[in-house]
């Protein structure tokens, strides 16, 4: 971004961190791992923005650092340098409870309490708003019911999580994030382990939630062609510590997608946005 390093007068925040519609802004961010032998840097100097009302898909080769970036934005692991701004405020300035009202997270791991009902699992999304005992008020129960309805699982409310298909379980976890009522939802490969129709259904659901509810939805995925068809913005980790971003069409036009996907036996047509396997 041309103005990614510009600062507001009298402020340490870059302009893109407080621009209209920006939900998350990265400023000179370095991500990686802390280890006894020294920091392991995965990527550095990242200046990016996630916008409200958009589905942003994070793609890239294995080992490029997609999960590391996603977990850093969700505050599941510390950044090594730079800043992450959520709602114009540096992420380190939030308490855990405050951040849980800003960012909802959906991971690929199965929920621990598989014997809980769908309704009770979704209700866990109200934890940032309930008291010490976690007692749901009538307003909380309405939010839970609405969240299940948004993803089309109201009829599963009394089922236990252990009886659900992978696709149904993923919808349950998305409903839990919706019940948190956060402006930002971060998902780590939400279509992993799903059959192809369920992958499409999940991607369309996330696209609809971002557009209709005005949420910033950020997800990592290996489903390249589905990302091309549903994402408003792509973040492509290049594998050398950098990221390029833009609309699918713009990254196709500048050759970024071809450089990522093409190899012997695989071609990408930027005009049709189609991948072809050469036999």
JSON list of C-alpha atoms in Angstrom, two decimals, residues 116-278:
[
{"chain": "A", "resi": 116, "resn": "UNK", "atom": "CA", "xyz": [-22.13, -31.06, 24.39]},
{"chain": "A", "resi": 117, "resn": "UNK", "atom": "CA", "xyz": [-25.17, -30.15, 22.32]},
{"chain": "A", "resi": 118, "resn": "UNK", "atom": "CA", "xyz": [-24.87, -27.84, 19.35]},
{"chain": "A", "resi": 119, "resn": "UNK", "atom": "CA", "xyz": [-26.85, -25.17, 21.17]},
{"chain": "A", "resi": 120, "resn": "UNK", "atom": "CA", "xyz": [-24.63, -25.35, 24.26]},
{"chain": "A", "resi": 121, "resn": "UNK", "atom": "CA", "xyz": [-21.48, -25.19, 22.13]},
{"chain": "A", "resi": 122, "resn": "UNK", "atom": "CA", "xyz": [-22.73, -22.15, 20.22]},
{"chain": "A", "resi": 123, "resn": "UNK", "atom": "CA", "xyz": [-23.68, -20.58, 23.56]},
{"chain": "A", "resi": 124, "resn": "UNK", "atom": "CA", "xyz": [-20.00, -20.64, 24.56]},
{"chain": "A", "resi": 125, "resn": "UNK", "atom": "CA", "xyz": [-19.64, -17.73, 22.16]},
{"chain": "A", "resi": 126, "resn": "UNK", "atom": "CA", "xyz": [-21.51, -15.61, 24.72]},
{"chain": "A", "resi": 127, "resn": "UNK", "atom": "CA", "xyz": [-18.77, -16.12, 27.34]},
{"chain": "A", "resi": 128, "resn": "UNK", "atom": "CA", "xyz": [-17.29, -12.60, 26.86]},
{"chain": "A", "resi": 129, "resn": "UNK", "atom": "CA", "xyz": [-20.66, -11.14, 27.82]},
{"chain": "A", "resi": 130, "resn": "UNK", "atom": "CA", "xyz": [-21.92, -13.41, 30.61]},
{"chain": "A", "resi": 131, "resn": "UNK", "atom": "CA", "xyz": [-21.12, -13.12, 34.29]},
{"chain": "A", "resi": 132, "resn": "UNK", "atom": "CA", "xyz": [-18.80, -15.27, 36.39]},
{"chain": "A", "resi": 133, "resn": "UNK", "atom": "CA", "xyz": [-21.14, -18.27, 36.31]},
{"chain": "A", "resi": 134, "resn": "UNK", "atom": "CA", "xyz": [-21.77, -18.00, 32.57]},
{"chain": "A", "resi": 135, "resn": "UNK", "atom": "CA", "xyz": [-25.52, -17.76, 33.00]},
{"chain": "A", "resi": 136, "resn": "UNK", "atom": "CA", "xyz": [-27.31, -16.84, 29.78]},
{"chain": "A", "resi": 137, "resn": "UNK", "atom": "CA", "xyz": [-29.91, -14.08, 29.86]},
{"chain": "A", "resi": 138, "resn": "UNK", "atom": "CA", "xyz": [-32.84, -14.17, 27.48]},
{"chain": "A", "resi": 139, "resn": "UNK", "atom": "CA", "xyz": [-31.01, -11.75, 25.17]},
{"chain": "A", "resi": 140, "resn": "UNK", "atom": "CA", "xyz": [-28.04, -14.15, 25.05]},
{"chain": "A", "resi": 141, "resn": "UNK", "atom": "CA", "xyz": [-30.32, -17.05, 24.12]},
{"chain": "A", "resi": 142, "resn": "UNK", "atom": "CA", "xyz": [-31.78, -14.97, 21.29]},
{"chain": "A", "resi": 143, "resn": "UNK", "atom": "CA", "xyz": [-28.28, -14.32, 19.95]},
{"chain": "A", "resi": 144, "resn": "UNK", "atom": "CA", "xyz": [-27.49, -18.05, 20.09]},
{"chain": "A", "resi": 145, "resn": "UNK", "atom": "CA", "xyz": [-30.69, -18.92, 18.23]},
{"chain": "A", "resi": 146, "resn": "UNK", "atom": "CA", "xyz": [-30.05, -16.23, 15.62]},
{"chain": "A", "resi": 147, "resn": "UNK", "atom": "CA", "xyz": [-26.46, -17.42, 15.12]},
{"chain": "A", "resi": 148, "resn": "UNK", "atom": "CA", "xyz": [-27.59, -21.00, 14.51]},
{"chain": "A", "resi": 149, "resn": "UNK", "atom": "CA", "xyz": [-30.23, -19.72, 12.11]},
{"chain": "A", "resi": 150, "resn": "UNK", "atom": "CA", "xyz": [-27.67, -17.68, 10.16]},
{"chain": "A", "resi": 151, "resn": "UNK", "atom": "CA", "xyz": [-25.67, -20.79, 9.30]},
{"chain": "A", "resi": 152, "resn": "UNK", "atom": "CA", "xyz": [-28.68, -23.05, 8.86]},
{"chain": "A", "resi": 153, "resn": "UNK", "atom": "CA", "xyz": [-28.28, -25.42, 11.80]},
{"chain": "A", "resi": 154, "resn": "UNK", "atom": "CA", "xyz": [-31.28, -24.54, 13.98]},
{"chain": "A", "resi": 155, "resn": "UNK", "atom": "CA", "xyz": [-32.63, -28.05, 13.43]},
{"chain": "A", "resi": 156, "resn": "UNK", "atom": "CA", "xyz": [-29.43, -29.50, 14.95]},
{"chain": "A", "resi": 157, "resn": "UNK", "atom": "CA", "xyz": [-29.69, -27.54, 18.22]},
{"chain": "A", "resi": 158, "resn": "UNK", "atom": "CA", "xyz": [-30.28, -30.59, 20.46]},
{"chain": "A", "resi": 159, "resn": "UNK", "atom": "CA", "xyz": [-27.82, -32.89, 18.69]},
{"chain": "A", "resi": 160, "resn": "UNK", "atom": "CA", "xyz": [-24.47, -33.56, 20.33]},
{"chain": "A", "resi": 161, "resn": "UNK", "atom": "CA", "xyz": [-21.33, -32.48, 18.53]},
{"chain": "A", "resi": 162, "resn": "UNK", "atom": "CA", "xyz": [-20.11, -36.08, 18.30]},
{"chain": "A", "resi": 163, "resn": "UNK", "atom": "CA", "xyz": [-23.04, -36.99, 16.03]},
{"chain": "A", "resi": 164, "resn": "UNK", "atom": "CA", "xyz": [-22.38, -34.26, 13.47]},
{"chain": "A", "resi": 165, "resn": "UNK", "atom": "CA", "xyz": [-20.71, -34.53, 10.10]},
{"chain": "A", "resi": 166, "resn": "UNK", "atom": "CA", "xyz": [-17.54, -32.52, 9.52]},
{"chain": "A", "resi": 167, "resn": "UNK", "atom": "CA", "xyz": [-19.52, -29.93, 7.56]},
{"chain": "A", "resi": 168, "resn": "UNK", "atom": "CA", "xyz": [-22.17, -29.61, 10.26]},
{"chain": "A", "resi": 169, "resn": "UNK", "atom": "CA", "xyz": [-19.50, -29.31, 12.94]},
{"chain": "A", "resi": 170, "resn": "UNK", "atom": "CA", "xyz": [-17.78, -26.54, 11.01]},
{"chain": "A", "resi": 171, "resn": "UNK", "atom": "CA", "xyz": [-21.07, -24.65, 10.76]},
{"chain": "A", "resi": 172, "resn": "UNK", "atom": "CA", "xyz": [-21.52, -25.07, 14.51]},
{"chain": "A", "resi": 173, "resn": "UNK", "atom": "CA", "xyz": [-18.12, -23.50, 15.17]},
{"chain": "A", "resi": 174, "resn": "UNK", "atom": "CA", "xyz": [-18.87, -20.62, 12.78]},
{"chain": "A", "resi": 175, "resn": "UNK", "atom": "CA", "xyz": [-22.18, -20.10, 14.62]},
{"chain": "A", "resi": 176, "resn": "UNK", "atom": "CA", "xyz": [-20.23, -20.00, 17.91]},
{"chain": "A", "resi": 177, "resn": "UNK", "atom": "CA", "xyz": [-18.03, -17.25, 16.46]},
{"chain": "A", "resi": 178, "resn": "UNK", "atom": "CA", "xyz": [-21.14, -15.38, 15.30]},
{"chain": "A", "resi": 179, "resn": "UNK", "atom": "CA", "xyz": [-22.60, -15.63, 18.80]},
{"chain": "A", "resi": 180, "resn": "UNK", "atom": "CA", "xyz": [-19.52, -13.73, 20.00]},
{"chain": "A", "resi": 181, "resn": "UNK", "atom": "CA", "xyz": [-20.80, -10.78, 17.95]},
{"chain": "A", "resi": 182, "resn": "UNK", "atom": "CA", "xyz": [-17.30, -9.70, 16.95]},
{"chain": "A", "resi": 183, "resn": "UNK", "atom": "CA", "xyz": [-16.61, -7.41, 13.98]},
{"chain": "A", "resi": 184, "resn": "UNK", "atom": "CA", "xyz": [-13.74, -9.71, 12.93]},
{"chain": "A", "resi": 185, "resn": "UNK", "atom": "CA", "xyz": [-13.78, -13.48, 12.37]},
{"chain": "A", "resi": 186, "resn": "UNK", "atom": "CA", "xyz": [-10.52, -15.36, 11.76]},
{"chain": "A", "resi": 187, "resn": "UNK", "atom": "CA", "xyz": [-10.64, -18.94, 10.47]},
{"chain": "A", "resi": 188, "resn": "UNK", "atom": "CA", "xyz": [-7.81, -21.43, 10.01]},
{"chain": "A", "resi": 189, "resn": "UNK", "atom": "CA", "xyz": [-8.57, -23.59, 6.97]},
{"chain": "A", "resi": 190, "resn": "UNK", "atom": "CA", "xyz": [-12.33, -23.87, 7.60]},
{"chain": "A", "resi": 191, "resn": "UNK", "atom": "CA", "xyz": [-12.83, -26.05, 4.51]},
{"chain": "A", "resi": 192, "resn": "UNK", "atom": "CA", "xyz": [-10.19, -28.64, 5.44]},
{"chain": "A", "resi": 193, "resn": "UNK", "atom": "CA", "xyz": [-11.54, -32.21, 5.63]},
{"chain": "A", "resi": 194, "resn": "UNK", "atom": "CA", "xyz": [-14.86, -31.25, 4.00]},
{"chain": "A", "resi": 195, "resn": "UNK", "atom": "CA", "xyz": [-16.30, -32.86, 0.88]},
{"chain": "A", "resi": 196, "resn": "UNK", "atom": "CA", "xyz": [-16.40, -30.61, -2.17]},
{"chain": "A", "resi": 197, "resn": "UNK", "atom": "CA", "xyz": [-20.08, -29.52, -1.93]},
{"chain": "A", "resi": 198, "resn": "UNK", "atom": "CA", "xyz": [-19.53, -28.69, 1.76]},
{"chain": "A", "resi": 199, "resn": "UNK", "atom": "CA", "xyz": [-16.43, -26.68, 0.87]},
{"chain": "A", "resi": 200, "resn": "UNK", "atom": "CA", "xyz": [-18.47, -24.59, -1.57]},
{"chain": "A", "resi": 201, "resn": "UNK", "atom": "CA", "xyz": [-21.30, -24.19, 0.92]},
{"chain": "A", "resi": 202, "resn": "UNK", "atom": "CA", "xyz": [-18.88, -23.02, 3.65]},
{"chain": "A", "resi": 203, "resn": "UNK", "atom": "CA", "xyz": [-17.14, -20.51, 1.37]},
{"chain": "A", "resi": 204, "resn": "UNK", "atom": "CA", "xyz": [-20.45, -19.06, 0.20]},
{"chain": "A", "resi": 205, "resn": "UNK", "atom": "CA", "xyz": [-21.61, -18.84, 3.82]},
{"chain": "A", "resi": 206, "resn": "UNK", "atom": "CA", "xyz": [-18.50, -16.88, 4.82]},
{"chain": "A", "resi": 207, "resn": "UNK", "atom": "CA", "xyz": [-18.82, -14.61, 1.80]},
{"chain": "A", "resi": 208, "resn": "UNK", "atom": "CA", "xyz": [-22.45, -13.90, 2.69]},
{"chain": "A", "resi": 209, "resn": "UNK", "atom": "CA", "xyz": [-21.62, -13.22, 6.34]},
{"chain": "A", "resi": 210, "resn": "UNK", "atom": "CA", "xyz": [-18.92, -10.72, 5.40]},
{"chain": "A", "resi": 211, "resn": "UNK", "atom": "CA", "xyz": [-21.09, -8.89, 2.89]},
{"chain": "A", "resi": 212, "resn": "UNK", "atom": "CA", "xyz": [-24.43, -8.94, 4.70]},
{"chain": "A", "resi": 213, "resn": "UNK", "atom": "CA", "xyz": [-23.22, -8.57, 8.29]},
{"chain": "A", "resi": 214, "resn": "UNK", "atom": "CA", "xyz": [-20.37, -6.22, 7.43]},
{"chain": "A", "resi": 215, "resn": "UNK", "atom": "CA", "xyz": [-17.78, -8.37, 9.19]},
{"chain": "A", "resi": 216, "resn": "UNK", "atom": "CA", "xyz": [-14.12, -8.64, 8.28]},
{"chain": "A", "resi": 217, "resn": "UNK", "atom": "CA", "xyz": [-13.71, -12.36, 7.58]},
{"chain": "A", "resi": 218, "resn": "UNK", "atom": "CA", "xyz": [-10.13, -13.58, 7.26]},
{"chain": "A", "resi": 219, "resn": "UNK", "atom": "CA", "xyz": [-9.39, -17.21, 6.46]},
{"chain": "A", "resi": 220, "resn": "UNK", "atom": "CA", "xyz": [-6.47, -19.36, 5.41]},
{"chain": "A", "resi": 221, "resn": "UNK", "atom": "CA", "xyz": [-7.18, -21.97, 2.76]},
{"chain": "A", "resi": 222, "resn": "UNK", "atom": "CA", "xyz": [-5.61, -24.43, 0.35]},
{"chain": "A", "resi": 223, "resn": "UNK", "atom": "CA", "xyz": [-8.76, -24.42, -1.82]},
{"chain": "A", "resi": 224, "resn": "UNK", "atom": "CA", "xyz": [-7.21, -22.14, -4.40]},
{"chain": "A", "resi": 225, "resn": "UNK", "atom": "CA", "xyz": [-9.96, -22.15, -7.04]},
{"chain": "A", "resi": 226, "resn": "UNK", "atom": "CA", "xyz": [-12.73, -21.62, -4.50]},
{"chain": "A", "resi": 227, "resn": "UNK", "atom": "CA", "xyz": [-10.79, -18.69, -3.05]},
{"chain": "A", "resi": 228, "resn": "UNK", "atom": "CA", "xyz": [-10.53, -17.16, -6.52]},
{"chain": "A", "resi": 229, "resn": "UNK", "atom": "CA", "xyz": [-14.29, -17.35, -6.94]},
{"chain": "A", "resi": 230, "resn": "UNK", "atom": "CA", "xyz": [-15.39, -16.10, -3.52]},
{"chain": "A", "resi": 231, "resn": "UNK", "atom": "CA", "xyz": [-12.72, -13.83, -2.03]},
{"chain": "A", "resi": 232, "resn": "UNK", "atom": "CA", "xyz": [-12.91, -10.06, -2.26]},
{"chain": "A", "resi": 233, "resn": "UNK", "atom": "CA", "xyz": [-9.19, -9.88, -1.47]},
{"chain": "A", "resi": 234, "resn": "UNK", "atom": "CA", "xyz": [-6.36, -12.39, -1.55]},
{"chain": "A", "resi": 235, "resn": "UNK", "atom": "CA", "xyz": [-3.26, -12.31, 0.62]},
{"chain": "A", "resi": 236, "resn": "UNK", "atom": "CA", "xyz": [-0.65, -14.47, -1.09]},
{"chain": "A", "resi": 237, "resn": "UNK", "atom": "CA", "xyz": [2.33, -15.48, 1.04]},
{"chain": "A", "resi": 238, "resn": "UNK", "atom": "CA", "xyz": [5.16, -15.86, -1.42]},
{"chain": "A", "resi": 239, "resn": "UNK", "atom": "CA", "xyz": [7.31, -18.25, 0.60]},
{"chain": "A", "resi": 240, "resn": "UNK", "atom": "CA", "xyz": [10.24, -15.82, 0.82]},
{"chain": "A", "resi": 241, "resn": "UNK", "atom": "CA", "xyz": [8.92, -13.89, 3.80]},
{"chain": "A", "resi": 242, "resn": "UNK", "atom": "CA", "xyz": [6.67, -11.52, 1.86]},
{"chain": "A", "resi": 243, "resn": "UNK", "atom": "CA", "xyz": [3.00, -11.10, 0.99]},
{"chain": "A", "resi": 244, "resn": "UNK", "atom": "CA", "xyz": [1.28, -9.64, -2.03]},
{"chain": "A", "resi": 245, "resn": "UNK", "atom": "CA", "xyz": [-2.35, -8.64, -1.81]},
{"chain": "A", "resi": 246, "resn": "UNK", "atom": "CA", "xyz": [-5.15, -7.55, -4.10]},
{"chain": "A", "resi": 247, "resn": "UNK", "atom": "CA", "xyz": [-8.31, -8.75, -5.76]},
{"chain": "A", "resi": 248, "resn": "UNK", "atom": "CA", "xyz": [-8.13, -12.16, -7.46]},
{"chain": "A", "resi": 249, "resn": "UNK", "atom": "CA", "xyz": [-8.31, -10.43, -10.84]},
{"chain": "A", "resi": 250, "resn": "UNK", "atom": "CA", "xyz": [-5.49, -8.00, -10.05]},
{"chain": "A", "resi": 251, "resn": "UNK", "atom": "CA", "xyz": [-3.17, -10.76, -8.80]},
{"chain": "A", "resi": 252, "resn": "UNK", "atom": "CA", "xyz": [-3.99, -12.80, -11.88]},
{"chain": "A", "resi": 253, "resn": "UNK", "atom": "CA", "xyz": [-3.20, -9.85, -14.13]},
{"chain": "A", "resi": 254, "resn": "UNK", "atom": "CA", "xyz": [0.16, -9.05, -12.54]},
{"chain": "A", "resi": 255, "resn": "UNK", "atom": "CA", "xyz": [1.36, -12.68, -12.72]},
{"chain": "A", "resi": 256, "resn": "UNK", "atom": "CA", "xyz": [1.39, -13.34, -8.95]},
{"chain": "A", "resi": 257, "resn": "UNK", "atom": "CA", "xyz": [-1.09, -16.21, -9.15]},
{"chain": "A", "resi": 258, "resn": "UNK", "atom": "CA", "xyz": [0.68, -17.82, -12.10]},
{"chain": "A", "resi": 259, "resn": "UNK", "atom": "CA", "xyz": [3.98, -17.69, -10.22]},
{"chain": "A", "resi": 260, "resn": "UNK", "atom": "CA", "xyz": [2.35, -19.38, -7.24]},
{"chain": "A", "resi": 261, "resn": "UNK", "atom": "CA", "xyz": [0.37, -22.15, -8.94]},
{"chain": "A", "resi": 262, "resn": "UNK", "atom": "CA", "xyz": [2.19, -23.00, -12.17]},
{"chain": "A", "resi": 263, "resn": "UNK", "atom": "CA", "xyz": [4.71, -25.83, -12.32]},
{"chain": "A", "resi": 264, "resn": "UNK", "atom": "CA", "xyz": [5.36, -28.72, -14.72]},
{"chain": "A", "resi": 265, "resn": "UNK", "atom": "CA", "xyz": [1.97, -30.16, -15.64]},
{"chain": "A", "resi": 266, "resn": "UNK", "atom": "CA", "xyz": [-0.07, -27.31, -14.13]},
{"chain": "A", "resi": 267, "resn": "UNK", "atom": "CA", "xyz": [-1.08, -24.12, -15.94]},
{"chain": "A", "resi": 268, "resn": "UNK", "atom": "CA", "xyz": [-3.11, -21.09, -14.91]},
{"chain": "A", "resi": 269, "resn": "UNK", "atom": "CA", "xyz": [-5.09, -18.96, -17.35]},
{"chain": "A", "resi": 270, "resn": "UNK", "atom": "CA", "xyz": [-5.42, -15.42, -15.92]},
{"chain": "A", "resi": 271, "resn": "UNK", "atom": "CA", "xyz": [-8.18, -14.53, -18.38]},
{"chain": "A", "resi": 272, "resn": "UNK", "atom": "CA", "xyz": [-10.48, -17.35, -17.30]},
{"chain": "A", "resi": 273, "resn": "UNK", "atom": "CA", "xyz": [-9.01, -17.78, -13.77]},
{"chain": "A", "resi": 274, "resn": "UNK", "atom": "CA", "xyz": [-8.82, -21.50, -14.34]},
{"chain": "A", "resi": 275, "resn": "UNK", "atom": "CA", "xyz": [-6.20, -24.06, -13.37]},
{"chain": "A", "resi": 276, "resn": "UNK", "atom": "CA", "xyz": [-5.53, -26.84, -15.88]},
{"chain": "A", "resi": 277, "resn": "UNK", "atom": "CA", "xyz": [-3.71, -30.10, -15.34]},
{"chain": "A", "resi": 278, "resn": "UNK", "atom": "CA", "xyz": [-1.74, -31.01, -18.46]}
]
